[in-house]
Each structure stands twice: as C-alpha cells, then as structure tokens.
XYZ file of C-alpha atoms in Angstrom:
488
model
C 17.416 36.331 -158.388
C 19.453 36.564 -155.250
C 16.846 38.721 -153.592
C 14.061 36.342 -154.560
C 15.999 33.369 -153.238
C 16.683 35.034 -149.934
C 13.063 36.052 -149.584
C 11.846 32.530 -150.194
C 14.326 31.138 -147.642
C 13.105 33.678 -145.088
C 9.463 32.776 -145.726
C 10.309 29.100 -145.370
C 12.083 29.575 -142.060
C 9.253 31.723 -140.745
C 6.706 29.074 -141.723
C 8.735 26.345 -140.016
C 9.026 28.477 -136.846
C 5.308 29.174 -136.732
C 4.574 25.482 -137.225
C 6.897 24.474 -134.412
C 5.348 27.064 -132.090
C 1.885 25.834 -132.911
C 2.925 22.222 -132.239
C 4.522 23.175 -128.927
C 1.410 25.069 -127.844
C -0.766 22.118 -128.734
C 1.464 19.737 -126.779
C 1.413 21.972 -123.686
C -2.363 22.337 -123.872
C -2.770 18.597 -124.205
C -0.588 17.966 -121.155
C -2.508 20.501 -119.078
C -5.801 19.010 -120.163
C -4.574 15.573 -119.090
C -3.598 16.914 -115.694
C -6.899 18.725 -115.277
C -8.875 15.636 -116.110
C -6.849 13.315 -113.823
C -8.519 12.229 -110.562
C -6.633 12.970 -107.320
C -5.336 9.851 -105.578
C -5.023 10.320 -101.843
C -2.506 7.974 -100.302
C -3.511 6.681 -96.903
C -1.303 8.175 -94.141
C 0.633 5.680 -92.035
C 0.498 6.135 -88.258
C 3.827 7.173 -86.817
C 5.200 4.979 -84.051
C 7.668 6.518 -81.598
C 10.370 4.546 -79.857
C 10.430 5.506 -76.168
C 12.631 4.530 -73.272
C 10.532 2.943 -70.560
C 11.055 1.769 -67.022
C 8.921 -0.603 -65.019
C 7.010 0.851 -62.080
C 8.202 -1.293 -59.164
C 6.818 -0.471 -55.714
C 9.673 -0.780 -53.216
C 10.785 0.596 -49.852
C 13.206 3.487 -50.290
C 15.297 5.417 -47.782
C 15.468 8.997 -49.086
C 18.729 10.836 -48.681
C 18.707 14.507 -47.749
C 21.684 16.275 -49.277
C 23.135 19.517 -47.985
C 26.375 21.433 -48.069
C 28.220 22.798 -45.095
C 31.495 23.808 -43.519
C 33.720 21.878 -41.169
C 34.418 23.684 -37.917
C 36.251 22.852 -34.712
C 34.329 22.103 -31.555
C 37.329 23.233 -29.449
C 39.417 26.189 -30.606
C 41.560 28.188 -28.173
C 43.045 31.619 -28.771
C 46.647 31.491 -27.607
C 47.256 34.863 -25.924
C 50.273 36.267 -24.134
C 49.884 36.241 -20.340
C 52.765 38.653 -19.748
C 54.426 41.554 -21.494
C 58.013 41.391 -22.584
C 60.438 40.001 -25.104
C 60.051 36.405 -26.281
C 63.303 34.691 -25.297
C 62.313 31.074 -26.026
C 59.947 29.613 -28.614
C 58.999 25.975 -29.143
C 60.044 24.413 -32.441
C 56.445 23.393 -33.137
C 55.161 26.930 -32.572
C 54.376 27.604 -36.224
C 51.451 27.333 -38.609
C 50.451 23.685 -38.785
C 52.652 22.675 -35.867
C 51.327 19.949 -33.598
C 51.785 20.348 -29.847
C 50.924 18.051 -26.957
C 49.063 18.995 -23.820
C 51.474 20.603 -21.323
C 54.193 21.433 -23.880
C 56.027 24.730 -23.373
C 55.064 27.037 -26.234
C 57.050 30.168 -25.432
C 58.816 32.030 -22.612
C 58.855 35.788 -22.110
C 61.895 37.504 -20.518
C 61.382 36.684 -16.794
C 63.893 39.117 -15.219
C 61.344 41.756 -14.271
C 59.010 39.146 -12.799
C 61.898 37.527 -10.884
C 62.902 40.899 -9.388
C 59.306 41.561 -8.355
C 59.194 38.116 -6.770
C 62.325 38.837 -4.707
C 60.848 42.140 -3.525
C 57.655 40.350 -2.546
C 59.611 37.749 -0.615
C 61.534 40.506 1.230
C 58.307 42.308 2.081
C 56.863 39.037 3.350
C 59.888 38.491 5.609
C 59.517 42.030 7.002
C 55.822 41.493 7.624
C 56.533 38.245 9.446
C 59.166 39.995 11.640
C 56.771 42.827 12.437
C 54.098 40.308 13.422
C 56.496 38.494 15.737
C 57.542 41.806 17.356
C 53.900 42.857 17.771
C 53.010 39.568 19.417
C 55.935 39.944 21.869
C 54.863 43.496 22.683
C 51.324 42.215 23.255
C 52.610 39.695 25.796
C 54.575 42.415 27.636
C 51.596 44.747 27.617
C 49.505 42.009 29.182
C 52.112 41.485 31.875
C 52.117 45.250 32.608
C 48.363 45.179 33.071
C 48.649 42.280 35.512
C 51.410 44.069 37.429
C 49.390 47.270 37.623
C 46.349 45.386 38.863
C 48.476 43.771 41.599
C 49.791 47.179 42.678
C 46.288 48.579 42.699
C 45.156 45.690 44.914
C 47.966 46.474 47.396
C 47.042 50.174 47.402
C 43.445 49.262 48.115
C 44.500 47.097 51.038
C 46.679 49.914 52.383
C 43.771 52.341 52.171
C 41.590 49.916 54.088
C 44.204 49.582 56.878
C 44.610 53.317 57.080
C 40.898 53.792 57.520
C 40.744 51.080 60.148
C 43.608 52.684 62.081
C 42.011 56.098 61.769
C 38.746 54.801 63.126
C 40.643 53.217 66.064
C 42.388 56.479 66.814
C 45.764 55.126 65.981
C 46.122 56.619 62.505
C 45.553 60.067 61.122
C 43.310 61.410 58.400
C 46.382 62.511 56.453
C 47.542 58.889 56.230
C 44.119 57.929 54.940
C 44.283 60.654 52.280
C 47.747 59.531 51.193
C 46.530 55.931 50.884
C 43.529 57.066 48.839
C 45.777 59.060 46.502
C 48.068 56.055 46.085
C 45.076 53.855 45.258
C 43.842 56.337 42.643
C 47.317 56.456 41.091
C 47.393 52.659 40.933
C 43.981 52.535 39.251
C 45.164 55.169 36.756
C 48.212 53.024 36.028
C 45.919 50.075 35.291
C 44.044 52.205 32.787
C 47.286 53.255 31.108
C 48.485 49.677 30.946
C 45.175 48.575 29.407
C 45.506 51.282 26.767
C 49.003 49.990 25.992
C 47.571 46.466 25.767
C 44.886 47.628 23.309
C 47.566 49.363 21.233
C 49.603 46.139 21.230
C 46.575 44.147 20.109
C 45.921 46.658 17.316
C 49.582 46.401 16.298
C 49.225 42.619 16.062
C 46.114 42.990 13.867
C 47.895 45.476 11.634
C 50.907 43.183 11.404
C 48.641 40.265 10.468
C 47.002 42.345 7.728
C 50.407 43.429 6.459
C 51.484 39.787 6.416
C 48.368 38.806 4.442
C 49.057 41.597 1.927
C 52.665 40.449 1.647
C 51.518 36.875 1.020
C 49.093 38.080 -1.651
C 51.826 40.156 -3.230
C 54.121 37.132 -3.174
C 51.429 34.991 -4.798
C 50.921 37.648 -7.467
C 54.651 37.812 -8.088
C 54.863 34.018 -8.378
C 51.898 33.987 -10.783
C 53.448 36.811 -12.790
C 56.653 34.787 -13.042
C 54.674 31.685 -14.055
C 52.822 33.745 -16.672
C 56.102 34.347 -18.461
C 55.843 30.722 -19.592
C 52.978 29.668 -21.873
C 51.940 25.984 -22.065
C 49.567 24.125 -24.400
C 46.151 23.597 -22.790
C 45.418 20.503 -24.914
C 46.805 18.504 -27.811
C 46.147 20.247 -31.112
C 47.409 22.077 -34.175
C 48.514 25.704 -34.263
C 47.266 28.199 -36.826
C 47.508 31.966 -37.441
C 50.876 32.185 -35.669
C 52.050 35.811 -35.418
C 55.096 35.641 -33.135
C 58.786 34.868 -33.533
C 61.606 34.655 -31.033
C 62.836 38.103 -29.983
C 59.559 39.885 -30.592
C 58.104 42.206 -27.945
C 54.597 41.058 -27.013
C 51.915 42.740 -24.950
C 49.758 41.219 -22.273
C 46.629 39.489 -23.718
C 47.945 39.822 -27.270
C 46.721 36.987 -29.516
C 49.675 34.968 -30.762
C 48.008 31.967 -32.446
C 44.996 29.678 -32.465
C 45.113 26.155 -31.057
C 42.692 23.807 -32.829
C 41.787 20.320 -31.671
C 41.799 18.248 -34.906
C 40.018 15.304 -33.273
C 36.923 17.246 -32.231
C 35.357 18.523 -35.438
C 31.785 19.090 -36.527
C 30.023 20.237 -39.668
C 27.357 22.915 -39.898
C 24.968 22.809 -42.847
C 21.749 24.623 -43.724
C 18.577 22.919 -44.922
C 15.160 24.222 -45.926
C 12.153 24.255 -43.640
C 10.546 21.395 -45.581
C 13.675 19.261 -45.231
C 13.907 20.182 -41.556
C 10.354 18.958 -40.970
C 11.262 15.554 -42.411
C 13.980 14.873 -39.812
C 11.803 15.554 -36.779
C 10.504 12.709 -34.638
C 6.961 12.197 -33.401
C 7.539 14.597 -30.491
C 8.817 17.341 -32.777
C 12.419 16.978 -31.637
C 15.391 16.808 -33.960
C 16.368 13.193 -34.659
C 19.907 12.123 -33.861
C 20.149 10.777 -37.393
C 23.403 9.393 -38.838
C 25.051 11.390 -41.613
C 27.723 10.775 -44.245
C 30.196 13.565 -44.870
C 32.279 13.661 -48.046
C 35.006 15.976 -49.279
C 36.071 16.058 -52.920
C 39.875 15.964 -53.034
C 41.321 16.139 -56.553
C 38.884 13.658 -57.993
C 38.871 11.397 -54.934
C 36.573 11.549 -51.954
C 37.244 11.631 -48.232
C 34.197 10.065 -46.616
C 33.376 9.742 -42.936
C 30.355 9.230 -40.729
C 28.781 11.441 -38.131
C 25.587 12.083 -36.218
C 23.318 15.102 -35.885
C 23.730 16.689 -32.457
C 21.836 19.981 -32.393
C 20.336 22.862 -34.354
C 20.753 26.613 -34.253
C 18.809 28.481 -31.594
C 17.559 31.144 -34.015
C 17.395 31.985 -37.699
C 19.964 34.548 -38.672
C 19.064 37.854 -40.270
C 18.636 37.475 -44.018
C 18.708 33.663 -43.925
C 16.068 30.969 -44.166
C 15.748 27.347 -43.135
C 17.618 25.769 -40.248
C 21.286 25.482 -39.416
C 22.086 21.916 -38.330
C 25.236 20.709 -36.565
C 26.600 17.183 -36.862
C 29.532 15.687 -34.969
C 32.220 14.004 -37.086
C 33.143 10.593 -35.684
C 36.428 10.029 -37.523
C 37.755 13.414 -38.718
C 40.928 12.017 -40.287
C 41.824 14.171 -43.297
C 39.279 16.910 -42.552
C 40.232 20.406 -41.450
C 38.220 23.389 -40.209
C 37.008 25.444 -43.145
C 36.533 22.496 -45.544
C 33.427 22.787 -47.735
C 31.782 19.363 -47.657
C 28.585 17.673 -48.751
C 26.379 16.089 -46.105
C 23.978 13.197 -46.713
C 21.307 12.441 -44.125
C 19.197 9.268 -44.217
C 15.524 10.173 -43.838
C 12.785 7.808 -42.553
C 11.876 5.022 -44.986
C 9.107 5.453 -47.574
C 7.091 2.340 -48.405
C 5.223 1.413 -51.610
C 7.022 3.997 -53.727
C 8.864 3.898 -57.041
C 12.088 5.541 -58.165
C 11.796 7.053 -61.655
C 13.936 9.420 -63.731
C 13.023 13.040 -63.139
C 12.393 13.380 -66.908
C 9.425 11.016 -66.564
C 7.435 13.516 -64.447
C 5.869 16.726 -65.752
C 4.940 19.884 -63.891
C 1.372 18.637 -63.345
C 2.570 15.541 -61.484
C 1.659 13.043 -64.216
C 3.543 10.306 -66.037
C 2.958 8.505 -69.322
C 2.393 4.749 -69.098
C 2.180 2.188 -71.910
C -1.370 0.850 -72.146
C -3.208 -1.538 -74.428
C -2.030 -1.855 -78.019
C 1.141 -0.036 -76.866
C -0.605 3.331 -76.688
C 0.250 5.923 -74.084
C -1.965 6.798 -71.146
C -1.681 9.583 -68.560
C -1.420 8.553 -64.910
C -1.405 10.825 -61.858
C 1.297 10.272 -59.244
C 2.350 11.965 -56.017
C 5.822 13.461 -55.925
C 7.462 12.645 -52.579
C 11.159 13.426 -53.028
C 13.700 14.523 -55.588
C 16.970 12.621 -55.416
C 19.472 14.041 -57.882
C 18.311 12.979 -61.368
C 15.587 10.714 -59.936
C 12.240 11.277 -58.281
C 10.433 9.197 -55.680
C 6.727 8.959 -56.497
C 3.675 7.035 -55.373
C 0.773 6.111 -57.673
C -2.295 3.941 -57.590
C -2.653 0.909 -59.875
C 0.721 1.318 -61.581
C 2.494 -1.732 -60.178
C 4.379 -3.516 -62.982
C 3.363 -1.094 -65.732
C 5.846 0.527 -68.094
C 6.454 4.242 -67.566
C 8.011 6.512 -70.198
C 11.393 7.509 -68.801
C 12.004 10.506 -71.090
C 9.053 12.661 -72.070
C 8.994 14.956 -75.082
C 6.453 17.356 -76.623
C 5.704 14.730 -79.307
C 4.371 12.249 -76.762
C 0.886 12.322 -75.316
C -2.151 10.240 -74.533
C -3.154 7.882 -77.374
C 0.212 7.950 -79.163
C 1.391 4.522 -80.295
C 4.916 3.727 -79.178
C 7.504 1.016 -79.266
C 8.850 0.481 -75.726
C 12.625 0.259 -75.448
C 14.509 -0.817 -72.326
C 17.452 -3.069 -71.497
C 15.108 -5.609 -69.914
C 12.810 -5.705 -72.950
C 15.762 -5.895 -75.344
C 17.217 -8.845 -73.465
C 13.820 -10.568 -73.447
C 13.448 -10.036 -77.199
C 16.981 -11.275 -77.757
C 16.242 -14.418 -75.781
C 13.004 -14.931 -77.700
C 14.727 -14.419 -81.053
C 17.810 -16.484 -80.206
C 18.201 -19.571 -82.395
C 17.369 -22.922 -80.865
C 20.432 -24.884 -79.830
C 20.819 -28.631 -79.662
C 23.404 -30.856 -78.049
C 24.913 -33.469 -80.402
C 26.198 -36.892 -79.635
C 29.708 -37.671 -80.733
C 28.455 -40.022 -83.512
C 26.040 -37.459 -84.907
C 28.643 -34.693 -84.669
C 31.178 -36.830 -86.594
C 28.578 -37.644 -89.285
C 27.733 -33.951 -89.775
C 31.406 -32.996 -89.967
C 31.954 -35.689 -92.606
C 29.023 -34.344 -94.668
C 30.378 -30.813 -94.572
C 33.889 -31.860 -95.516
C 32.552 -34.005 -98.363
C 30.537 -31.123 -99.866
C 32.567 -29.960 -102.860
C 30.239 -27.108 -103.785
C 30.490 -25.221 -100.426
C 33.025 -22.362 -100.336
C 35.931 -22.901 -98.003
C 35.026 -19.865 -95.818
C 31.480 -21.152 -95.308
C 32.797 -24.631 -94.650
C 35.168 -23.330 -91.945
C 32.340 -21.357 -90.305
C 30.034 -24.424 -90.195
C 32.825 -26.654 -88.869
C 33.499 -24.101 -86.098
C 29.835 -24.214 -85.124
C 29.871 -27.998 -85.075
C 32.886 -27.934 -82.743
C 30.912 -26.081 -80.057
C 29.062 -28.025 -77.315
C 25.748 -26.500 -78.429
C 25.022 -26.259 -82.180
C 22.204 -24.218 -83.812
C 19.332 -26.523 -84.693
C 18.844 -24.745 -88.054
C 22.421 -25.576 -89.093
C 21.940 -29.228 -88.193
C 18.645 -29.408 -90.105
C 20.147 -27.725 -93.169
C 23.092 -30.169 -93.316
C 20.909 -33.227 -92.778
C 18.349 -32.038 -95.379
C 21.084 -31.785 -97.973
C 22.136 -35.313 -97.117
C 18.595 -36.492 -97.666
C 18.494 -34.725 -101.047
C-alpha cells in the first residue's frame, strides 16, 4: 500500500509539472505572437537646439598692438681699467658692486712713489737740458764774435798787402815784404775759415741742446701723466658693477677693474618677425619712430614706462630671423641692464574692422553667424591681426550680425541655435521684467489696509506684500491682484 501511495503521489506531481510547463509555454508563445503582430510606432525626432555664445560684429577703428620681448641694455657702459701698475693704496667707499659715483669722483689711487721719483728725474733732466741750451747759445754768440774779429784781421792783412805792392811798384819796398804780407793775408783768411767752422759747431750745439730740451719736456710730460694715471676718476655719473679690486691689491696696467653703467641712458632691444617689421615701416620704407610701452613683471606688479623706436640692426645675425629693433627708454626708473621685458608697439590704425575671440575663427578663415530662424550660416572674413586671445578681422555685410564666439565640432551651417550673450540676456530680462506702477499715497494706504484686513493670508506672504507696497514702485500685478480680491 505504501508503494502504491507513493507511486500515485509521484504521478500526480509529474502531471502537475507537465501542466504548468505547458501553460508557461503557451503564455510565452502568446506574448511573442502579440509582439510580432504589433505595428512599429516611430516617434518623431525633435530637432536639437544648441545654446551658443555670440558676439555682435561691430565695425570699429582699432589700433593693433605689436608685442615683443627683449632685453634692457645700457646705451653708455664704460670698462673701468687701471691706467698704472702698482698697489692700490686708496679706494673710494662707493667702489663696490651697485655703488653710485658722480662724475669726477676719485675711484682709486695706485702707489705713486715710483711715478713721483720718475717725475723728479724728468725735472732734473729738464733743468740740465735748459742749462746746456743756455751754454750753447752763449758759445754761439762768442763764436760769432770770433768770426767778426777774424774778418777784421783779414781786412787789415789785405790792406797791408796792397800797401806792400804799391811800395814795391814805387821802388820803395821789396818783394820779400810783399810775400810776407801775402802770407799774413792767407793766414788771416784761414783764421776766418776756422772761426766759421767753430760758429757752425756752436749752431749745431744749440740745435742739439734744443732737441735735448724738447725730449726732456716730453719726458717730464710723460712723468706727470704717469703720476696722474695713478689716480682714477669717474668719467660720468653711474653705477658700478663687476668690481674685482680691493684696497691693497696689486693691479696691472689696463687691467679691467669694474664696469661703469649709466642708469639714465637705457634702451631695449627686441626681435620681431619680418611680417611684423613690414607693418612698422612708413611710406618711404623707413622704420617709423613709433612710441612703445615697456613693462617688467616684478613679483606680480608691473613696472611700466614709455619709449620710442630709434633704430634697427644693420644685419641679421647667423642663425636668426626677423629684425632686431632698438627703442630708447624715456624714464628708466626701476629698470636695469639685463632685465627681460615685454615691449608693446602701436601699429597704424585699421578701419572698418571687428575684434572677435580667436575661438570664433577657423583655419579656413570663416566664422559662423546667426541667420534667419536662428540658424547658423558660414561667412568668410579676412584675418588681419592676432591680439592675444582676440583676432582682428574684416568681413563684408556682417555689420550688426551675431557671430558665434566659441565654435565646436557640433556646430555648422543650418544648425538651429539659441544665442546667448550678456547683452541679449539683459534685453530679455528687461523685456520679461514685471511692469511697475507708482502709487499715490491714498491708493497705497488703501492697498495696505486691504492686505492687513485679509485674515486668510499667511503672515509671511502678508509681510512680503507689505514690503512691496512700501517701495516707490510697486509691481502692477500685485496691485491688480489685491484690488481684484477687494472687488470679489
């Protein structure tokens, strides 16, 4: 009996399971059949509208600014070099890096003892040369007197010879007397020749003495200059840099000791491209003396000064391009040689142009403008300048139209957009602003009484309405709502 009962229970459970499976299969088949027989409903796709930032195309006159970077340099820098060798015995207190000296200030003094001794020797030599010249001139005078005396004696001997010949011809004198007179005359003439040779020697001695005196004077001048060179003075007012000397150091002649920089005569050199260079040329092709603004970033602040372009480099350096421009700094207060600064040059004005964000222009030189039904259109423009994050462009027929300020790959011609800009938002806000009315004191008091008498209005709402009624201008909708309730 137990076996039969268990068998019947098993058959019953199996039958129930098969029935449930059959019902489940029928339900699944029915659901699939319903799905297969259902007609597809295609929902209409809604057009996507993009919100875009726009800017109005306003044709204005713009002065482009050419921006470059350069280095401040001194227009007058002097190498301070030693003019004499020796030990530095005196040094100015300001002779140090950053020290300021005035024109004519004594910078340093080298030990002058050797130069002073040489000067004394030169003075002694000059005194000896002057004495020798005086002695030579006196000897020249005496030699001249000897020549005169010899000529006088020769004249007497000639006269004696003439008398002797006259006496001999008269028979009074003898031929021997004539011969003696002739010999005496010849001796006198020979004496004249000797005296003239002595005179020439005296003249040569004077010339030699004069040359020796000139050499002594030159030597004295050199000694005085050598003594003066032991003292070094500032050639102009400026600031010292690269100082390499201290008191007591042995320096050599022409050794560089420091650099003297004039802080009031500075200029800036900056390099620009060939295209930028062409824009600052005048009608004759010469470089314009354009004004510039020079700025130096100093710990978050800026030192700004003005200047003017003065010249350009004579040639393009090896491995470089563009042009090197020099500009004089008018007020160099705070600037120092070596500062890296930015230079801004005002170019000639551009008329009938617009300034747009650089993100509004693509590589093809086109912009997107909002057309009819707020759909985008492509417009061609001419790129004139790039100014930081902005571009200066010129286009035809774009005056007053809205230009997309920030392009994206999702935007293109025919796309419907919703323009967004501060000007449009303010216009919409003004259009959507509630109408305001000005109340008379009687009407204001009546409205306040109605609000206070309303027992069904919450206290917070009542306070808000009373605050509005206390203002000079009250929303017209609030007034109408209160007065309509009174009429009810």
